[in-house]
């Protein structure tokens, strides 16, 4: 698996989410996750239709019940990477509140990758869960 | 494969749009405009860093794609070895042929001869000669009488030079006790003066040497280097070996030359163009001729009698007009 990506930081919930306005004092609480994870989350959030970067960031945050707080800037590294792999494609469009924005949507490859990565992720978490839950 | 790279401006605009969208949403959620803007910016994180990452990543991606393309190319070449071999051979032959042609062109046309006025040296050749007049063939060989007539004919050619290889291959030469082989030509007395070749040491032949059959040899620079290690002594005796040779001048068979005086000369000779020779059209021709190791003047008097059946070729160097010098290669008919 590819190494840890720069950029994406997750803030575990609890302390930080005394508001969305998490602060930088929580640096030590930052977790860097494997690169594939954010890719997977992005792909998933695009299943329901094209979305711009800000929308994706919001949707990941909301759907994780605010567990993941994506630093929005670092989202774009992943978007760029996915676009290069041709898993997603982007087009400038107009948002519902009439703002120009770059809309990302899944490609066919992206859809297939999403299925594959999801099952991979499931296997992984299951395996880790088995180990952690094992009565020793 | 070669998708247009996204510009950094485009990315900057996306960031702007992102922050505005976020600010609007925050405002809807109840923040003041100013605060919303500030928060949106803060949530985005370091804009510069994001732009830098974008830039670096697109650079890296370009290289990555290139490497991938190369890999795919190599794989598909390996996948069809027949095609690959054909292509490689075609290229190799093409490059090789071009190199070969260039080498010849370079030697013949671009590099001039190491003589005073190389582009005026021509090579004489007879066209439509009377039947049976040459010793080897009628067009390229000339009898001594023809050569003699040519050089007496003042005007067209400033110097006429003739030469005869001492043998088809190499001749025996002895310096001191040890016999050895060397390439050798017999040349007319005007050879060096006609070509205006400067000798490093000693002197070239004179017409008197030719008449006298003077026992003088001139060795090439290469031979001097190879055989004498460029020793500066100018007049080493060289002994012609035991092989029999024909004197092209008096047409008698020569055995055992005496001691030869050594002078030195440089270089190789070539020639061409078209001119009139004794009323007959003479063709000028390009030909590269590596210089012989040894050049001897006419011949020795100590000759045996015998009819000259001529296997020799001669060179005639001539000048088409005053001041310049062309070399012609003539052969003498018996």
Coordinates of C-alpha atoms in Angstrom, one line a residue:
Chain A
X1 CA 0.0 0.0 0.0
X2 CA 1.1 3.5 -0.7
X3 CA 2.7 5.4 2.1
X4 CA 1.1 8.0 4.3
X5 CA 0.0 11.0 2.4
X6 CA 0.9 14.5 3.3
X7 CA -1.8 16.8 4.1
X8 CA -4.9 15.0 5.1
X9 CA -5.4 15.2 8.7
X10 CA -8.2 13.9 10.7
X11 CA -9.2 15.3 14.0
X12 CA -10.7 12.7 16.2
X13 CA -13.9 14.0 17.6
X14 CA -14.4 14.5 21.2
X15 CA -12.3 17.4 22.2
X16 CA -12.1 19.2 19.0
X17 CA -15.7 19.3 18.2
X18 CA -16.6 21.8 20.7
X19 CA -17.4 23.5 17.5
X20 CA -16.3 23.2 14.0
X21 CA -13.7 25.7 14.8
X22 CA -11.2 23.3 16.0
X23 CA -8.0 24.9 16.9
X24 CA -4.4 24.2 16.2
X25 CA -3.6 23.3 19.7
X26 CA -4.8 19.9 18.9
X27 CA -1.9 19.1 16.7
X28 CA -0.9 16.2 18.8
X29 CA -4.3 14.8 18.2
X30 CA -4.0 14.8 14.5
X31 CA -4.0 11.5 12.8
X32 CA -2.7 10.9 9.4
X33 CA -4.5 8.2 7.7
X34 CA -3.5 6.1 4.8
X35 CA -3.9 7.8 1.5
X36 CA -6.4 5.4 0.1
X37 CA -8.8 6.2 2.9
X38 CA -9.5 9.8 1.9
X39 CA -9.8 8.6 -1.7
X40 CA -12.4 6.2 -0.7
X41 CA -14.3 8.8 1.2
X42 CA -14.3 11.2 -1.7
X43 CA -15.4 8.6 -4.1
X44 CA -18.2 7.7 -1.8
X45 CA -19.4 11.2 -1.4
X46 CA -19.6 11.5 -5.2
X47 CA -21.9 8.6 -5.6
X48 CA -24.9 10.8 -5.2
X49 CA -24.0 13.1 -7.9
X50 CA -21.4 15.8 -9.0
X51 CA -20.1 18.0 -6.2
X52 CA -17.5 20.7 -5.7
X53 CA -14.6 20.5 -3.4
X54 CA -16.2 22.5 -0.6
X55 CA -19.3 20.3 -0.8
X56 CA -17.2 17.2 -0.6
X57 CA -15.4 18.4 2.4
X58 CA -18.7 19.3 4.1
X59 CA -20.3 16.0 3.2
X60 CA -17.4 13.9 4.5
X61 CA -17.5 15.9 7.7
X62 CA -21.3 15.7 8.1
X63 CA -21.6 12.0 7.2
X64 CA -18.9 11.0 9.6
X65 CA -21.0 12.8 12.2
X66 CA -18.2 15.3 12.5
X67 CA -15.6 12.7 13.4
X68 CA -13.5 13.7 10.4
X69 CA -12.6 17.2 10.0
X70 CA -10.9 17.5 6.8
X71 CA -8.6 20.4 6.3
X72 CA -10.1 21.6 3.1
X73 CA -6.8 22.5 1.5
X74 CA -5.5 19.0 1.8
X75 CA -8.6 17.6 0.1
X76 CA -7.4 19.0 -3.2
X77 CA -4.3 16.9 -3.3
X78 CA -6.5 13.8 -3.2
X79 CA -8.9 15.3 -5.8
X80 CA -6.0 16.1 -8.1
X81 CA -4.7 12.6 -7.7
X82 CA -8.0 11.0 -8.4
X83 CA -8.5 13.2 -11.4
X84 CA -5.2 12.1 -12.8
X85 CA -6.0 8.5 -12.3
X86 CA -9.2 9.2 -14.2
X87 CA -11.4 8.0 -11.3
X88 CA -13.2 11.3 -11.2
X89 CA -13.5 14.1 -13.7
X90 CA -14.1 17.8 -13.2
X91 CA -16.0 20.5 -14.9
X92 CA -16.6 24.1 -14.1
X93 CA -20.2 24.8 -13.4
X94 CA -22.5 26.9 -11.3
X95 CA -23.5 26.0 -7.8
X96 CA -27.1 26.1 -6.5
X97 CA -26.4 29.6 -5.0
X98 CA -25.0 30.8 -8.3
X99 CA -21.4 30.6 -7.6
X100 CA -18.9 29.4 -10.1
X101 CA -17.4 26.1 -8.9
X102 CA -15.5 23.1 -10.1
X103 CA -17.8 20.1 -10.0
X104 CA -16.3 16.6 -9.6
X105 CA -18.1 13.5 -10.7
X106 CA -17.3 9.8 -10.7
X107 CA -16.2 8.1 -13.9
X108 CA -16.9 4.5 -14.7
X109 CA -13.5 3.5 -13.4
X110 CA -14.1 5.5 -10.3
X111 CA -17.3 3.6 -9.7
X112 CA -15.5 0.3 -10.1
X113 CA -12.7 1.5 -7.8
X114 CA -15.2 2.5 -5.2
X115 CA -16.7 -0.9 -5.1
X116 CA -13.3 -2.6 -4.9
X117 CA -11.9 -0.2 -2.3
X118 CA -15.0 -0.5 -0.2
X119 CA -14.7 -4.3 0.0
X120 CA -11.0 -3.9 0.6
X121 CA -11.7 -1.5 3.5
X122 CA -14.3 -3.8 4.9
X123 CA -11.9 -6.8 4.9
X124 CA -9.2 -4.7 6.5
X125 CA -11.4 -3.3 9.3
X126 CA -12.9 -6.7 9.8
X127 CA -9.4 -8.2 10.2
X128 CA -8.3 -5.5 12.5
X129 CA -11.5 -5.8 14.5
X130 CA -11.0 -9.6 14.8
X131 CA -7.5 -9.0 16.2
X132 CA -8.6 -6.3 18.6
X133 CA -11.6 -8.2 19.8
X134 CA -9.9 -11.4 20.3
X135 CA -10.0 -12.7 23.8
X136 CA -6.6 -13.3 24.9
Chain B
X1 CA -2.0 10.1 -22.5
X2 CA -1.0 13.7 -23.0
X3 CA -3.8 15.5 -21.2
X4 CA -3.6 19.2 -21.0
X5 CA -2.1 20.1 -17.7
X6 CA -4.3 22.1 -15.5
X7 CA -3.0 25.6 -15.0
X8 CA -2.2 26.9 -11.5
X9 CA -4.5 29.9 -12.2
X10 CA -7.3 27.5 -12.6
X11 CA -6.5 25.9 -9.3
X12 CA -6.2 29.3 -7.6
X13 CA -9.7 30.1 -8.9
X14 CA -11.0 26.8 -7.5
X15 CA -9.6 27.7 -4.1
X16 CA -11.2 31.1 -4.2
X17 CA -14.5 29.6 -5.1
X18 CA -14.1 27.1 -2.4
X19 CA -13.5 29.7 0.3
X20 CA -16.4 31.8 -0.9
X21 CA -18.8 28.9 -0.9
X22 CA -17.7 27.9 2.6
X23 CA -18.0 31.5 3.8
X24 CA -21.5 31.7 2.4
X25 CA -22.5 28.5 4.1
X26 CA -21.0 29.7 7.4
X27 CA -22.9 32.9 7.1
X28 CA -26.1 31.0 6.6
X29 CA -25.2 29.1 9.7
X30 CA -25.2 32.4 11.5
X31 CA -21.8 33.8 11.5
X32 CA -21.1 37.5 10.6
X33 CA -19.9 38.1 7.1
X34 CA -16.4 39.0 8.3
X35 CA -16.1 36.1 10.7
X36 CA -17.5 33.7 8.2
X37 CA -14.9 34.7 5.7
X38 CA -12.1 34.4 8.3
X39 CA -13.3 31.0 9.3
X40 CA -13.6 29.7 5.8
X41 CA -10.0 30.7 5.2
X42 CA -8.9 29.1 8.4
X43 CA -10.7 25.9 7.6
X44 CA -9.1 25.7 4.2
X45 CA -5.7 25.8 5.8
X46 CA -2.6 27.1 4.1
X47 CA -3.6 28.3 0.6
X48 CA 0.0 28.7 -0.5
X49 CA 0.9 25.2 0.7
X50 CA -2.0 23.8 -1.2
X51 CA -1.0 25.6 -4.4
X52 CA 2.6 24.4 -4.0
X53 CA 1.5 20.8 -3.5
X54 CA -0.7 21.2 -6.6
X55 CA 2.2 22.5 -8.6
X56 CA 4.7 19.9 -7.4
X57 CA 2.2 17.1 -7.8
X58 CA 1.4 18.0 -11.4
X59 CA 5.2 18.1 -12.1
X60 CA 5.6 14.8 -10.5
X61 CA 2.6 13.4 -12.3
X62 CA 4.1 14.4 -15.6
X63 CA 7.3 12.5 -14.9
X64 CA 5.3 9.6 -13.7
X65 CA 3.3 9.5 -16.8
X66 CA 6.4 9.7 -18.9
X67 CA 7.9 6.8 -17.1
X68 CA 4.8 4.8 -17.5
X69 CA 4.7 5.5 -21.2
X70 CA 8.2 4.4 -21.5
X71 CA 7.5 1.2 -19.7
X72 CA 4.5 0.5 -21.8
X73 CA 6.6 1.2 -24.9
X74 CA 9.3 -1.2 -23.8
X75 CA 6.8 -3.8 -22.9
X76 CA 5.0 -3.7 -26.2
X77 CA 8.4 -3.8 -28.0
X78 CA 9.3 -6.9 -26.0
X79 CA 5.9 -8.3 -26.8
X80 CA 6.6 -8.4 -30.5
X81 CA 10.3 -9.2 -30.9
X82 CA 10.1 -9.7 -34.6
X83 CA 8.9 -6.1 -35.1
X84 CA 11.5 -4.9 -32.6
X85 CA 14.3 -6.6 -34.3
X86 CA 13.2 -5.3 -37.7
X87 CA 13.0 -1.8 -36.4
X88 CA 16.4 -2.0 -34.7
X89 CA 18.0 -3.5 -37.8
X90 CA 16.4 -0.9 -40.0
X91 CA 17.7 1.9 -37.9
X92 CA 21.1 0.3 -37.5
X93 CA 21.5 -0.3 -41.3
X94 CA 20.2 3.2 -42.0
X95 CA 22.7 4.8 -39.5
X96 CA 25.5 2.6 -40.7
X97 CA 24.9 3.3 -44.4
X98 CA 24.8 7.0 -43.8
X99 CA 28.0 6.8 -41.7
X100 CA 29.7 4.8 -44.4
X101 CA 28.6 7.2 -47.2
X102 CA 29.7 10.1 -45.1
X103 CA 33.1 8.6 -44.4
X104 CA 33.7 8.2 -48.1
X105 CA 32.4 11.6 -48.9
X106 CA 34.5 13.1 -46.2
X107 CA 37.6 11.4 -47.4
X108 CA 37.0 12.1 -51.1
X109 CA 35.3 15.5 -51.2
X110 CA 35.7 17.3 -47.9
X111 CA 39.2 16.5 -46.9
X112 CA 41.6 17.8 -49.3
X113 CA 44.9 16.2 -50.3
X114 CA 48.0 17.1 -48.5
X115 CA 49.4 18.8 -51.6
X116 CA 49.9 22.4 -52.4
X117 CA 46.8 22.9 -54.5
X118 CA 44.7 19.8 -54.1
X119 CA 41.6 20.9 -56.1
X120 CA 43.7 21.3 -59.2
X121 CA 45.2 17.9 -59.1
X122 CA 43.5 15.7 -61.7
X123 CA 43.6 12.2 -62.7
X124 CA 44.0 11.5 -66.3
X125 CA 42.1 8.8 -68.0
X126 CA 41.8 8.0 -71.7
X127 CA 38.3 7.7 -73.2
X128 CA 37.9 5.8 -76.4
X129 CA 41.5 4.9 -76.7
X130 CA 42.8 2.9 -79.7
X131 CA 42.4 -0.8 -79.0
X132 CA 45.2 -2.5 -77.2
X133 CA 47.2 0.5 -76.2
X134 CA 47.2 0.1 -72.4
X135 CA 49.1 -2.4 -70.4
X136 CA 46.3 -3.3 -68.0
X137 CA 43.5 -1.5 -69.7
X138 CA 43.5 1.0 -72.4
X139 CA 41.8 3.7 -70.5
X140 CA 43.8 3.9 -67.3
X141 CA 47.2 2.9 -68.3
X142 CA 49.6 4.8 -70.5
X143 CA 52.8 4.0 -72.2
X144 CA 55.9 5.7 -71.3
X145 CA 55.9 7.3 -74.7
X146 CA 52.5 8.8 -74.0
X147 CA 53.6 10.1 -70.7
X148 CA 56.7 11.5 -72.2
X149 CA 54.7 13.2 -74.9
X150 CA 52.3 14.6 -72.3
X151 CA 54.9 16.2 -70.2
X152 CA 56.7 17.7 -73.2
X153 CA 53.4 19.3 -74.3
X154 CA 53.7 22.6 -72.7
X155 CA 50.6 24.7 -71.8
X156 CA 47.7 22.7 -70.6
X157 CA 49.4 20.9 -67.8
X158 CA 52.0 22.4 -65.6
X159 CA 53.4 19.2 -64.4
X160 CA 52.8 15.6 -65.4
X161 CA 53.5 12.9 -63.0
X162 CA 53.6 9.2 -63.6
X163 CA 53.8 6.4 -61.2
X164 CA 54.1 2.6 -61.2
X165 CA 53.5 0.5 -58.2
X166 CA 56.5 -1.6 -57.5
X167 CA 54.2 -4.6 -57.2
X168 CA 50.6 -5.4 -56.8
X169 CA 51.1 -5.9 -53.2
X170 CA 54.3 -5.2 -51.3
X171 CA 57.9 -5.3 -52.2
X172 CA 60.8 -6.6 -50.3
X173 CA 62.9 -3.9 -48.7
X174 CA 66.0 -4.3 -46.6
X175 CA 67.4 -1.8 -44.2
X176 CA 70.6 -3.2 -42.6
X177 CA 70.4 -7.0 -42.4
X178 CA 66.7 -7.5 -41.9
X179 CA 64.5 -7.8 -44.9
X180 CA 60.9 -6.7 -44.7
X181 CA 58.0 -5.8 -46.8
X182 CA 56.7 -2.4 -47.7
X183 CA 54.4 -0.9 -50.3
X184 CA 56.3 1.0 -52.9
X185 CA 55.7 3.0 -56.0
X186 CA 58.1 4.0 -58.7
X187 CA 57.5 7.5 -59.7
X188 CA 58.6 10.1 -62.2
X189 CA 61.2 12.7 -61.3
X190 CA 58.5 15.4 -61.2
X191 CA 56.5 13.6 -58.5
X192 CA 57.3 15.8 -55.5
X193 CA 58.1 18.9 -57.3
X194 CA 54.9 18.6 -59.4
X195 CA 52.7 18.0 -56.4
X196 CA 54.6 20.6 -54.5
X197 CA 54.7 18.4 -51.5
X198 CA 57.1 19.6 -48.8
X199 CA 59.4 16.9 -47.6
X200 CA 60.1 16.9 -43.9
X201 CA 63.7 16.0 -44.4
X202 CA 66.0 15.7 -47.4
X203 CA 64.8 16.3 -50.9
X204 CA 62.5 14.8 -53.5
X205 CA 63.4 13.5 -56.9
X206 CA 64.5 15.6 -59.8
X207 CA 64.1 14.9 -63.5
X208 CA 67.9 14.2 -63.5
X209 CA 67.3 11.4 -61.0
X210 CA 64.8 9.9 -63.3
X211 CA 67.2 10.0 -66.2
X212 CA 70.0 8.6 -64.2
X213 CA 67.9 6.0 -62.5
X214 CA 69.3 7.4 -59.3
X215 CA 69.2 5.0 -56.4
X216 CA 67.1 7.2 -54.1
X217 CA 64.1 6.3 -52.1
X218 CA 61.7 8.5 -50.2
X219 CA 59.8 7.0 -47.3
X220 CA 56.5 8.1 -46.0
X221 CA 56.0 9.7 -42.6
X222 CA 54.2 6.6 -41.4
X223 CA 56.9 4.3 -42.5
X224 CA 59.5 6.6 -41.0
X225 CA 57.6 6.4 -37.7
X226 CA 57.0 2.7 -37.9
X227 CA 60.4 1.5 -39.1
X228 CA 62.8 4.2 -38.0
X229 CA 61.0 5.6 -35.0
X230 CA 61.4 9.0 -36.6
X231 CA 65.1 9.0 -36.2
X232 CA 66.3 12.3 -37.6
X233 CA 69.2 11.0 -39.7
X234 CA 68.2 11.8 -43.2
X235 CA 70.2 9.5 -45.3
X236 CA 69.8 6.0 -44.1
X237 CA 70.5 3.5 -46.8
X238 CA 67.6 1.3 -47.7
X239 CA 68.2 -1.8 -49.7
X240 CA 65.7 -3.0 -52.2
X241 CA 65.1 -6.6 -51.7
X242 CA 65.7 -9.6 -53.9
X243 CA 62.5 -9.5 -55.8
X244 CA 62.6 -8.8 -59.5
X245 CA 61.0 -5.6 -60.8
X246 CA 60.4 -4.1 -64.1
X247 CA 61.8 -0.7 -64.8
X248 CA 59.0 1.3 -66.2
X249 CA 61.4 3.6 -67.9
X250 CA 63.7 1.4 -69.8
X251 CA 61.3 -1.6 -69.5
X252 CA 64.0 -3.9 -68.3
X253 CA 63.7 -6.2 -65.5
X254 CA 65.6 -5.1 -62.4
X255 CA 67.0 -7.2 -59.8
X256 CA 68.6 -6.2 -56.6
X257 CA 68.6 -2.5 -56.2
X258 CA 71.6 -0.9 -54.6
X259 CA 71.4 1.3 -51.6
X260 CA 68.7 3.8 -51.7
X261 CA 68.9 7.2 -50.1
X262 CA 66.0 7.9 -48.0
X263 CA 64.1 11.1 -48.0
X264 CA 60.7 11.5 -46.5
X265 CA 57.4 12.7 -47.7
X266 CA 54.0 13.0 -46.3
X267 CA 50.7 11.9 -47.3
X268 CA 48.3 10.4 -49.7
X269 CA 47.1 11.5 -53.0
X270 CA 43.9 11.7 -54.9
X271 CA 42.5 13.5 -57.9
X272 CA 40.0 14.2 -60.6
X273 CA 38.3 16.1 -63.5
X274 CA 38.1 16.0 -67.2
X275 CA 40.5 17.3 -69.7
X276 CA 42.0 16.8 -73.1
X277 CA 45.0 14.7 -73.4
X278 CA 46.8 14.3 -76.7
X279 CA 43.7 15.1 -78.6
X280 CA 41.7 12.5 -76.7
X281 CA 39.1 13.2 -74.1
X282 CA 40.5 12.5 -70.7
X283 CA 38.2 12.0 -67.8
X284 CA 38.8 13.3 -64.5
X285 CA 38.1 10.9 -61.7
X286 CA 38.0 10.9 -58.0
X287 CA 40.1 8.3 -56.4
X288 CA 41.7 8.1 -53.0
X289 CA 45.0 6.6 -52.9
X290 CA 46.8 5.9 -49.7
X291 CA 50.4 6.9 -50.0
X292 CA 53.0 4.2 -50.5
X293 CA 55.6 3.5 -47.9
X294 CA 58.4 3.9 -50.2
X295 CA 58.8 5.9 -53.3
X296 CA 61.8 5.2 -55.5
X297 CA 63.0 7.3 -58.3
X298 CA 63.1 5.8 -61.8
X299 CA 65.2 2.8 -61.2
X300 CA 68.7 1.4 -60.9
X301 CA 70.9 0.8 -63.8
X302 CA 71.9 -2.6 -62.6
X303 CA 69.1 -4.2 -64.5
X304 CA 68.6 -7.5 -66.2
X305 CA 67.4 -7.5 -69.7
X306 CA 63.9 -8.8 -70.3
X307 CA 60.9 -7.6 -72.0
X308 CA 58.5 -5.4 -70.1
X309 CA 55.1 -7.0 -70.0
X310 CA 53.9 -4.2 -67.9
X311 CA 51.7 -4.7 -65.0
X312 CA 52.5 -1.3 -63.8
X313 CA 50.2 1.6 -63.5
X314 CA 51.4 5.1 -63.7
X315 CA 50.3 8.4 -62.4
X316 CA 50.5 11.5 -64.3
X317 CA 50.0 14.7 -62.4
X318 CA 49.3 17.7 -64.4
X319 CA 48.1 21.2 -64.1
X320 CA 45.3 22.4 -66.3
X321 CA 46.6 25.9 -66.2
X322 CA 49.5 27.8 -64.8
X323 CA 49.9 28.1 -61.1
X324 CA 48.0 25.0 -60.0
X325 CA 48.6 21.4 -60.1
X326 CA 46.5 18.4 -60.8
X327 CA 47.4 14.9 -60.5
X328 CA 46.6 12.4 -63.2
X329 CA 46.9 8.8 -63.0
X330 CA 48.1 7.3 -66.2
X331 CA 49.5 4.0 -67.0
X332 CA 52.1 3.2 -69.5
X333 CA 51.5 0.8 -72.2
X334 CA 54.4 -1.4 -73.1

